Short mmCIF file of C-alpha atoms and ligand atoms in Angstrom, two decimals:
data_model
loop_
_atom_site.label_atom_id
_atom_site.label_comp_id
_atom_site.label_asym_id
_atom_site.label_seq_id
_atom_site.Cartn_x
_atom_site.Cartn_y
_atom_site.Cartn_z
CA MET A 1 124.02 -244.85 -33.95
CA GLU A 2 123.73 -248.29 -35.38
CA HIS A 3 123.80 -248.68 -39.29
CA ILE A 4 123.11 -251.47 -41.44
CA THR A 5 123.35 -252.15 -44.95
CA ALA A 6 120.29 -252.37 -47.31
CA ALA A 7 121.16 -256.00 -48.23
CA GLU A 8 121.31 -256.85 -44.44
CA TYR A 9 118.28 -254.90 -43.58
CA ASN A 10 116.18 -256.62 -46.40
CA ARG A 11 117.44 -260.00 -45.52
CA ILE A 12 116.31 -259.49 -41.65
CA THR A 13 112.93 -257.96 -42.56
CA ALA A 14 112.11 -260.63 -45.30
CA GLU A 15 112.85 -263.53 -42.84
CA THR A 16 110.18 -262.69 -40.54
CA ARG A 17 107.80 -260.88 -42.95
CA ASP A 18 105.30 -263.80 -43.55
CA ALA A 19 104.84 -264.38 -39.90
CA ARG A 20 104.55 -260.67 -39.10
CA MET A 21 102.06 -260.29 -41.92
CA LYS A 22 99.75 -263.07 -40.86
CA TRP A 23 97.03 -261.24 -38.92
CA PHE A 24 97.00 -258.53 -41.35
CA LYS A 25 96.27 -260.90 -44.21
CA GLU A 26 93.66 -262.58 -42.14
CA ALA A 27 92.11 -259.31 -41.06
CA ARG A 28 91.26 -258.10 -44.52
CA PHE A 29 89.52 -254.82 -43.36
CA GLY A 30 90.77 -251.76 -41.59
CA MET A 31 89.49 -248.45 -40.81
CA PHE A 32 91.68 -245.48 -41.59
CA VAL A 33 90.80 -242.23 -39.43
CA HIS A 34 92.11 -238.75 -40.67
CA TYR A 35 91.82 -236.39 -37.94
CA GLY A 36 93.70 -233.16 -36.99
CA LEU A 37 93.47 -229.50 -37.08
CA PHE A 38 92.45 -229.72 -40.85
CA SER A 39 89.20 -231.30 -39.65
CA HIS A 40 87.97 -227.97 -38.58
CA PHE A 41 88.02 -226.60 -42.21
CA GLY A 42 86.03 -229.10 -43.83
CA SER A 43 87.91 -228.71 -47.08
CA GLY A 44 90.42 -231.46 -46.84
CA GLU A 45 93.62 -232.46 -44.88
CA TRP A 46 95.63 -230.39 -47.41
CA CYS A 47 94.00 -227.07 -46.79
CA MET A 48 97.00 -225.47 -44.90
CA ALA A 49 99.11 -225.77 -47.94
CA GLN A 50 96.37 -225.23 -50.57
CA GLN A 51 94.99 -222.08 -48.86
CA ASN A 52 98.42 -220.79 -48.15
CA TYR A 53 97.92 -220.41 -44.59
CA THR A 54 101.00 -219.11 -42.71
CA ILE A 55 102.19 -221.05 -39.71
CA GLU A 56 101.18 -218.32 -37.53
CA GLU A 57 97.61 -218.31 -38.86
CA TYR A 58 97.14 -221.80 -38.88
CA GLU A 59 98.28 -222.04 -35.17
CA GLN A 60 95.33 -220.39 -34.29
CA TYR A 61 93.44 -223.34 -34.96
CA ALA A 62 95.46 -225.35 -32.69
CA ARG A 63 94.38 -223.06 -30.22
CA ALA A 64 90.60 -223.78 -30.91
CA PHE A 65 91.15 -227.59 -31.16
CA SER A 66 88.70 -229.20 -29.00
CA PRO A 67 87.95 -232.84 -29.49
CA LYS A 68 84.83 -233.89 -27.47
CA PRO A 69 85.27 -236.52 -24.70
CA GLY A 70 85.40 -240.12 -25.99
CA CYS A 71 85.53 -239.57 -29.63
CA THR A 72 88.08 -242.11 -30.22
CA ASP A 73 85.56 -244.73 -28.66
CA GLU A 74 83.00 -243.65 -31.39
CA TRP A 75 85.42 -244.22 -34.22
CA CYS A 76 86.47 -247.72 -32.75
CA ALA A 77 83.13 -248.71 -31.87
CA LEU A 78 82.05 -248.14 -35.40
CA ALA A 79 85.11 -249.92 -36.76
CA LYS A 80 84.16 -252.83 -34.76
CA LYS A 81 80.52 -252.66 -35.85
CA ALA A 82 81.66 -252.40 -39.46
CA GLY A 83 83.72 -255.56 -38.99
CA ALA A 84 87.04 -253.90 -39.47
CA LYS A 85 89.91 -255.48 -37.62
CA TYR A 86 92.30 -252.80 -37.20
CA ALA A 87 92.31 -249.16 -37.35
CA VAL A 88 95.01 -246.44 -38.32
CA LEU A 89 95.13 -243.11 -36.99
CA THR A 90 96.87 -239.79 -38.40
CA THR A 91 98.79 -239.16 -35.36
CA ARG A 92 100.34 -236.27 -37.09
CA HIS A 93 99.37 -235.15 -40.56
CA HIS A 94 101.35 -232.88 -43.05
CA GLU A 95 100.27 -229.83 -41.04
CA GLY A 96 102.65 -231.00 -38.33
CA PHE A 97 100.39 -230.85 -35.30
CA SER A 98 101.07 -234.13 -33.16
CA LEU A 99 97.98 -235.65 -31.54
CA TRP A 100 99.92 -236.97 -28.43
CA LYS A 101 101.84 -235.59 -25.56
CA SER A 102 105.02 -235.52 -27.33
CA ASP A 103 108.54 -234.03 -26.07
CA ALA A 104 109.80 -233.85 -29.61
CA ASN A 105 107.16 -231.68 -30.86
CA PRO A 106 105.50 -228.97 -28.62
CA TYR A 107 103.03 -228.16 -31.17
CA ASN A 108 100.83 -231.04 -30.04
CA SER A 109 97.24 -231.66 -28.64
CA TRP A 110 98.53 -232.14 -25.02
CA ASN A 111 99.99 -228.47 -24.97
CA TYR A 112 96.97 -226.94 -26.55
CA CYS A 113 93.93 -228.75 -24.94
CA GLY A 114 95.23 -231.39 -22.55
CA ARG A 115 94.61 -234.22 -24.67
CA ASP A 116 96.73 -237.23 -25.57
CA LEU A 117 94.68 -238.62 -28.54
CA VAL A 118 97.20 -241.34 -29.35
CA GLN A 119 96.78 -242.68 -25.93
CA GLU A 120 93.00 -242.52 -26.23
CA PHE A 121 92.99 -244.17 -29.67
CA VAL A 122 95.18 -246.85 -28.52
CA ASP A 123 92.92 -247.49 -25.40
CA SER A 124 89.74 -247.52 -27.48
CA CYS A 125 91.28 -249.93 -30.20
CA ARG A 126 92.14 -252.32 -27.23
CA LYS A 127 88.73 -252.01 -25.76
CA TYR A 128 87.08 -253.11 -29.00
CA GLY A 129 89.73 -255.60 -29.86
CA LEU A 130 91.14 -253.79 -32.93
CA ARG A 131 94.85 -253.94 -33.93
CA ILE A 132 96.51 -250.70 -33.78
CA GLY A 133 98.08 -248.57 -36.68
CA LEU A 134 99.70 -245.27 -36.39
CA TYR A 135 100.11 -243.15 -39.44
CA SER A 136 102.99 -240.76 -39.45
CA SER A 137 103.54 -237.96 -41.98
CA VAL A 138 107.03 -237.66 -43.18
CA MET A 139 106.57 -234.28 -44.75
CA ASP A 140 105.98 -231.54 -42.20
CA TRP A 141 104.62 -228.01 -43.10
CA HIS A 142 105.16 -226.75 -39.58
CA HIS A 143 108.70 -227.70 -38.72
CA PRO A 144 111.51 -225.24 -39.66
CA ASP A 145 113.69 -227.79 -41.27
CA GLY A 146 110.83 -229.50 -43.11
CA TRP A 147 111.63 -227.98 -46.52
CA ARG A 148 115.26 -226.78 -45.65
CA CYS A 149 116.32 -230.36 -45.46
CA VAL A 150 116.32 -230.34 -49.33
CA TYR A 151 119.47 -228.20 -49.46
CA ASP A 152 120.87 -227.94 -46.09
CA PRO A 153 122.86 -231.08 -44.63
CA ASP A 154 122.51 -229.78 -40.95
CA ALA A 155 118.86 -229.15 -41.31
CA ARG A 156 118.44 -232.55 -42.96
CA ARG A 157 120.13 -234.33 -39.87
CA ARG A 158 117.96 -232.31 -37.65
CA PHE A 159 114.81 -233.22 -39.57
CA THR A 160 115.54 -236.84 -39.82
CA ASP A 161 116.45 -237.02 -36.16
CA TYR A 162 113.04 -235.25 -35.61
CA ILE A 163 111.12 -237.95 -37.46
CA GLU A 164 112.83 -240.65 -35.63
CA ALA A 165 112.12 -238.87 -32.28
CA LEU A 166 108.47 -238.69 -33.06
CA ASN A 167 108.25 -242.26 -34.18
CA THR A 168 110.15 -243.57 -31.28
CA GLU A 169 107.77 -241.89 -28.83
CA LEU A 170 104.75 -243.56 -30.81
CA LEU A 171 106.49 -246.82 -30.42
CA THR A 172 107.56 -246.92 -26.91
CA ARG A 173 104.73 -245.13 -25.00
CA TYR A 174 101.73 -246.92 -25.87
CA GLY A 175 102.58 -250.74 -25.65
CA LYS A 176 102.22 -252.96 -28.61
CA ILE A 177 101.71 -251.14 -31.92
CA ASP A 178 101.02 -253.09 -34.92
CA ILE A 179 101.48 -250.83 -37.85
CA LEU A 180 103.64 -247.79 -38.45
CA TRP A 181 102.04 -246.20 -41.54
CA TYR A 182 104.29 -243.67 -43.02
CA ASP A 183 102.98 -241.10 -45.48
CA MET A 184 104.53 -238.42 -48.03
CA PRO A 185 108.28 -238.73 -48.05
CA HIS A 186 108.45 -235.23 -49.64
CA PRO A 187 110.56 -233.07 -50.22
CA MET A 188 113.68 -235.33 -50.54
CA ARG A 189 113.44 -238.04 -52.95
CA HIS A 190 115.50 -240.88 -51.74
CA SER A 191 115.46 -243.32 -48.85
CA GLU A 192 119.18 -242.35 -48.36
CA SER A 193 118.22 -238.62 -47.82
CA TRP A 194 115.76 -239.69 -45.41
CA ASP A 195 117.86 -242.36 -43.61
CA SER A 196 115.06 -244.58 -43.96
CA ILE A 197 116.80 -248.00 -43.65
CA ASN A 198 118.73 -247.09 -40.44
CA ARG A 199 115.71 -245.41 -38.90
CA ASN A 200 113.30 -248.24 -39.62
CA HIS A 201 115.78 -250.73 -38.59
CA ARG A 202 116.04 -249.02 -35.15
CA LEU A 203 112.32 -248.67 -34.90
CA ARG A 204 111.72 -252.40 -35.74
CA GLN A 205 113.99 -253.09 -32.52
CA LEU A 206 111.35 -251.27 -30.34
CA GLN A 207 108.48 -253.22 -31.76
CA PRO A 208 109.71 -256.54 -33.38
CA ASP A 209 106.40 -257.48 -34.78
CA ILE A 210 105.63 -254.18 -36.32
CA LEU A 211 104.50 -253.75 -39.94
CA ILE A 212 105.83 -250.79 -42.04
CA ASN A 213 104.20 -249.77 -45.16
CA ASN A 214 106.01 -248.45 -48.43
CA ARG A 215 105.95 -244.77 -47.93
CA SER A 216 109.39 -243.98 -46.50
CA LYS A 217 111.08 -244.50 -49.93
CA LEU A 218 111.49 -248.16 -49.11
CA PRO A 219 109.18 -250.96 -50.17
CA GLU A 220 109.14 -252.57 -46.85
CA ASP A 221 106.28 -254.84 -45.78
CA PHE A 222 103.34 -253.85 -47.77
CA SER A 223 102.29 -251.66 -50.71
CA THR A 224 99.58 -248.95 -50.45
CA PRO A 225 97.61 -248.16 -53.53
CA GLU A 226 95.48 -245.11 -52.86
CA GLU A 227 92.04 -244.46 -54.16
CA SER A 228 92.03 -247.53 -56.36
CA VAL A 229 91.57 -251.11 -55.50
CA ASP A 230 94.50 -252.12 -57.73
CA PRO A 231 96.07 -255.50 -56.73
CA GLU A 232 99.86 -255.87 -56.69
CA ASP A 233 101.98 -259.10 -56.51
CA ARG A 234 103.29 -258.53 -53.16
CA TYR A 235 101.28 -257.71 -49.75
CA TRP A 236 99.08 -254.76 -50.27
CA GLU A 237 96.50 -252.70 -48.92
CA ALA A 238 94.19 -250.25 -50.89
CA CYS A 239 93.59 -247.05 -48.89
CA MET A 240 90.24 -245.48 -50.02
CA THR A 241 88.52 -242.24 -48.83
CA PHE A 242 84.65 -242.58 -48.10
CA ASN A 243 83.83 -240.19 -51.01
CA GLY A 244 86.47 -240.24 -53.58
CA ILE A 245 87.23 -236.53 -52.70
CA SER A 246 88.89 -236.10 -49.54
CA TRP A 247 90.39 -237.78 -46.35
CA GLY A 248 89.74 -234.93 -43.98
CA TYR A 249 86.10 -234.06 -43.02
CA LEU A 250 83.87 -232.43 -45.68
CA ASP A 251 80.59 -230.95 -45.08
CA SER A 252 78.51 -234.09 -44.60
CA GLU A 253 75.40 -232.99 -46.34
CA GLN A 254 77.13 -232.51 -49.44
CA ALA A 255 79.68 -235.43 -49.04
CA ALA A 256 76.79 -237.80 -48.63
CA ALA A 257 76.03 -237.91 -52.09
CA TYR A 258 79.57 -238.91 -53.25
CA SER A 259 79.79 -241.42 -50.29
CA TYR A 260 80.17 -245.19 -50.90
CA THR A 261 77.26 -247.50 -50.71
CA PRO A 262 77.54 -250.75 -48.78
CA GLN A 263 77.40 -252.50 -52.18
CA GLN A 264 80.45 -250.32 -53.40
CA ILE A 265 82.49 -251.18 -50.15
CA LEU A 266 81.73 -254.89 -50.42
CA ARG A 267 82.80 -254.85 -53.98
CA MET A 268 86.16 -253.23 -53.08
CA MET A 269 86.50 -255.99 -50.32
CA ASN A 270 85.75 -258.61 -52.77
CA THR A 271 88.55 -257.39 -55.02
CA CYS A 272 90.92 -257.18 -52.04
CA CYS A 273 90.30 -260.60 -50.67
CA SER A 274 90.23 -262.27 -54.15
CA ASN A 275 93.60 -260.70 -55.05
CA GLY A 276 95.52 -261.05 -51.80
CA GLY A 277 94.96 -257.59 -50.56
CA ASN A 278 93.36 -255.65 -47.75
CA LEU A 279 90.98 -252.69 -47.74
CA LEU A 280 91.72 -249.65 -45.50
CA LEU A 281 88.53 -247.54 -45.68
CA ASN A 282 88.80 -243.90 -44.32
CA ILE A 283 86.59 -241.79 -42.16
CA GLY A 284 87.27 -238.10 -41.64
CA PRO A 285 85.81 -237.08 -38.46
CA MET A 286 84.26 -233.59 -37.80
CA ALA A 287 86.30 -230.74 -36.02
CA ASP A 288 85.09 -232.11 -32.48
CA GLY A 289 85.74 -235.82 -33.44
CA THR A 290 82.19 -236.82 -34.38
CA VAL A 291 82.02 -239.43 -36.95
CA PRO A 292 80.88 -238.18 -40.11
CA PRO A 293 77.09 -239.11 -40.24
CA GLU A 294 77.01 -240.23 -43.82
CA ALA A 295 79.41 -243.06 -43.07
CA ILE A 296 77.56 -244.60 -40.31
CA ALA A 297 74.86 -246.43 -42.15
CA PRO A 298 76.83 -247.84 -44.88
CA LEU A 299 79.50 -249.10 -42.40
CA GLU A 300 77.00 -250.77 -40.09
CA THR A 301 75.37 -252.36 -43.15
CA VAL A 302 78.52 -253.80 -44.24
CA GLY A 303 79.39 -255.15 -40.60
CA ARG A 304 75.94 -256.84 -40.72
CA TRP A 305 76.52 -258.41 -43.94
CA LEU A 306 79.99 -259.38 -42.62
CA GLU A 307 78.48 -261.18 -39.46
CA VAL A 308 77.05 -263.64 -41.72
CA ASN A 309 79.40 -263.71 -44.69
CA GLY A 310 82.67 -263.03 -43.05
CA GLU A 311 83.89 -266.54 -43.84
CA ALA A 312 84.21 -265.36 -47.70
CA VAL A 313 86.31 -262.36 -46.59
CA TYR A 314 88.40 -262.99 -43.35
CA GLY A 315 91.44 -265.37 -42.92
CA MET A 316 93.91 -266.46 -45.35
CA LYS A 317 92.60 -266.10 -48.78
CA PRO A 318 94.66 -267.18 -51.82
CA ASN A 319 95.06 -264.86 -54.62
CA ILE A 320 92.89 -266.15 -57.31
CA ASN A 321 92.88 -263.22 -59.55
CA GLY A 322 89.31 -262.73 -58.81
CA SER A 323 88.95 -265.46 -61.61
CA PHE A 324 86.44 -268.04 -60.26
CA ASN A 325 83.36 -266.04 -61.21
CA GLY A 326 81.36 -268.47 -63.26
CA CYS A 327 79.24 -265.72 -64.47
CA THR A 328 80.36 -261.95 -65.00
CA VAL A 329 77.77 -260.45 -62.68
CA ASN A 330 79.64 -262.34 -59.80
CA GLY A 331 82.68 -262.05 -57.61
CA SER A 332 84.47 -264.71 -55.92
CA SER A 333 86.96 -265.61 -53.19
CA ALA A 334 88.37 -269.01 -52.09
CA SER A 335 89.42 -270.63 -48.89
CA GLU A 336 93.49 -271.02 -48.08
CA ASP A 337 93.17 -274.63 -49.30
CA ARG A 338 91.21 -273.68 -52.49
CA LYS A 339 88.73 -276.42 -51.75
CA THR A 340 85.92 -273.89 -51.01
CA VAL A 341 84.84 -271.09 -53.37
CA TYR A 342 82.80 -268.14 -52.47
CA LEU A 343 80.58 -266.80 -55.35
CA TRP A 344 79.58 -263.43 -54.40
CA ASN A 345 76.20 -262.64 -56.32
CA ARG A 346 76.28 -258.77 -56.74
CA ILE A 347 73.22 -259.43 -59.08
CA TRP A 348 70.67 -262.02 -58.29
CA LEU A 349 69.23 -263.30 -61.42
CA LYS A 350 65.68 -264.01 -59.68
CA LYS A 351 65.31 -267.22 -61.53
CA PRO A 352 64.88 -270.61 -60.17
CA THR A 353 67.95 -271.96 -61.84
CA MET A 354 71.63 -270.55 -62.19
CA GLN A 355 73.84 -271.86 -64.54
CA LEU A 356 77.64 -271.39 -63.94
CA GLY A 357 80.31 -272.39 -66.60
CA GLY A 358 83.84 -273.53 -66.46
CA PHE A 359 83.88 -275.94 -63.50
CA MET A 360 86.39 -278.79 -64.06
CA SER A 361 84.94 -280.87 -61.35
CA ALA A 362 81.76 -281.28 -59.37
CA PRO A 363 81.41 -279.63 -55.90
CA LYS A 364 80.44 -281.98 -53.10
CA SER A 365 78.03 -279.57 -51.74
CA VAL A 366 76.54 -276.00 -52.40
CA SER A 367 74.89 -273.96 -49.93
CA PHE A 368 74.06 -270.24 -48.84
CA LEU A 369 76.89 -269.07 -46.77
CA ALA A 370 74.64 -266.85 -44.70
CA THR A 371 72.13 -269.56 -43.60
CA GLY A 372 74.01 -272.86 -44.45
CA GLU A 373 70.86 -273.86 -46.33
CA PRO A 374 71.82 -276.48 -48.96
CA ILE A 375 71.27 -275.43 -52.62
CA ASP A 376 70.40 -278.47 -55.16
CA PHE A 377 72.62 -278.84 -58.10
CA GLU A 378 73.70 -280.93 -60.90
CA MET A 379 76.59 -280.90 -63.29
CA ASP A 380 76.22 -280.78 -67.00
CA GLY A 381 79.80 -281.13 -68.61
CA HIS A 382 81.65 -278.03 -67.17
CA ARG A 383 78.47 -276.40 -66.23
CA LEU A 384 77.12 -276.34 -62.61
CA ILE A 385 73.56 -276.08 -62.44
CA LEU A 386 72.10 -274.66 -59.34
CA LYS A 387 68.21 -275.46 -58.85
CA ASN A 388 65.30 -274.59 -56.97
CA LEU A 389 66.57 -271.07 -56.14
CA PRO A 390 64.57 -268.33 -54.80
CA THR A 391 63.31 -265.79 -57.07
CA GLU A 392 63.79 -262.95 -54.63
CA ILE A 393 67.12 -261.88 -53.63
CA PRO A 394 68.14 -263.89 -50.61
CA ASP A 395 70.48 -261.47 -49.05
CA LYS A 396 68.35 -258.83 -47.32
CA ILE A 397 71.11 -257.10 -45.77
CA ALA A 398 72.99 -255.67 -48.80
CA GLY A 399 71.76 -257.72 -51.64
CA ILE A 400 74.95 -259.38 -52.11
CA THR A 401 74.17 -263.38 -51.81
CA VAL A 402 77.28 -265.40 -51.25
CA ILE A 403 76.98 -269.15 -52.29
CA LYS A 404 79.48 -271.50 -50.96
CA LEU A 405 80.86 -274.36 -53.17
CA GLU A 406 82.70 -277.07 -51.38
CA PHE A 407 84.97 -279.47 -53.34
CA ASP A 408 86.89 -282.90 -52.32
CA GLU A 409 89.81 -281.35 -54.05
CA GLU A 410 91.31 -278.10 -54.98
CA ALA A 411 88.53 -276.29 -57.22
CA LYS A 412 89.67 -276.04 -60.83
CA TYR A 413 88.31 -273.69 -63.19
CA LYS A 414 88.30 -273.42 -67.09
CA PHE A 415 89.69 -270.63 -68.98
CA MET A 416 86.35 -268.92 -69.83
CA SER A 417 87.63 -267.05 -72.97
CA TYR A 418 88.75 -270.27 -74.69
CA TYR A 419 85.81 -272.26 -74.04
CA PRO A 420 84.70 -274.39 -75.54
CA HIS A 421 87.66 -274.92 -77.67
CA THR A 422 89.98 -276.34 -75.26
CA ASN A 423 90.17 -278.94 -72.57
CA TYR A 424 92.75 -276.83 -70.52
CA GLY A 425 91.75 -274.87 -67.75
CA ILE A 426 93.50 -273.44 -64.52
CA ASN A 427 93.44 -274.13 -61.12
CA LEU A 428 93.12 -271.58 -58.49
CA ALA A 429 96.88 -270.98 -58.34
CA GLY A 430 96.81 -270.10 -61.97
CA ASP A 431 98.53 -273.47 -63.14
CA LEU A 432 97.51 -274.84 -66.37
CA VAL A 433 95.53 -278.12 -65.88
CA GLN A 434 94.02 -280.43 -68.33
CA ASN A 435 90.50 -281.65 -67.81
C1 GLC B 501 98.16 -238.57 -49.62
C2 GLC B 501 97.67 -237.42 -49.03
C3 GLC B 501 97.30 -237.66 -47.70
C4 GLC B 501 96.59 -238.65 -47.09
C5 GLC B 501 97.26 -240.01 -47.73
C6 GLC B 501 96.48 -241.21 -47.43
O1 GLC B 501 99.37 -239.05 -49.40
O2 GLC B 501 98.77 -236.56 -48.91
O3 GLC B 501 96.78 -236.51 -47.31
O4 GLC B 501 96.66 -238.69 -45.78
O5 GLC B 501 97.38 -239.90 -48.98
O6 GLC B 501 96.68 -242.35 -48.04
#
């Protein structure tokens, strides 16, 4: 087996990283799908461990596993409609049940119900034009070495071979795969114990463009803050449940009250695209694969909003630390050349004028992003005054109206907290600039 040093591996992966990450950065928004035997319980994807099921008891549920025909199409159609550009499926969660026709793992959906859900998922992603991410748990509650690997070197070798065999199947049998999304490198604590560098190096040779996340005890291509949209100073993707409670299916009637609204989802997306990150938003389908009904309307609304406001979200967006707000009730994002600023009016003031402070130069044009309709404006010092605005909220889809400001040069913005005591401001790259 081929071995590689950490330094060499880091060098090789760093060399191609920006090029490999390009589509991902431009995509901004993906859908996570947590599906497996756990979906039956309606009490979260950790139920096997949390409810102390023995392997034999839990295997009963594999016998009852029966996804309805076409469920992966339903997930991907919704992802597409929501404006997501990629989808990530839990091909094997911690419970150890593989959702594909695996040779390495006989405990799989093909052997129990004659379905290769990874194949179906991959086909659906291609049908709906989504990039493909495959989630693969490192921890395994079903495999006999899944825990023994901690103290028994032979078990460790068998188990890391097993993890490699599973992922080799995923990366060789289904055509081009875009993301390998590892999760939970437990119970061992170091990448050396997991042999992550050598394994990932070999896996990358199977899919040279693959992106790998940071959950095999290596930083790899991108970070994965979980359940909080916490920007990092490298490539990052925030993964979020739909309800702040569970990744796996929860009783829809009760989960609905905790589910995100379109406004909350768009706010998360705003934080992502103004801080250099992505949003991976989860759905947890029911036992038969049906999309949880409470997720449908919010996601469709987000999709309709993105249809007319997508320019503020998709594509290369610089990290502007969310700074260009003008007014605290707004969010912002900017174009790659920083000459266009998008103001996300989460609250519309319902007044004919709007005053935005801190601008160090005048825009050449101001307009509504959704309609292209121009907005009258004038400058007064660092203040940009928008005039003759509608007193009703212009955006009828989600109540978040985006105003597009176009500048001849890179937009410059003044430190709000120092105003009006200094003539210094910052540009969108965060450099100090003088008025
Ligand atoms: C955690 C959980 C897991 C979930 C994952 C998603 O690691 O263990 O259940 O799939 O987060 O990010």
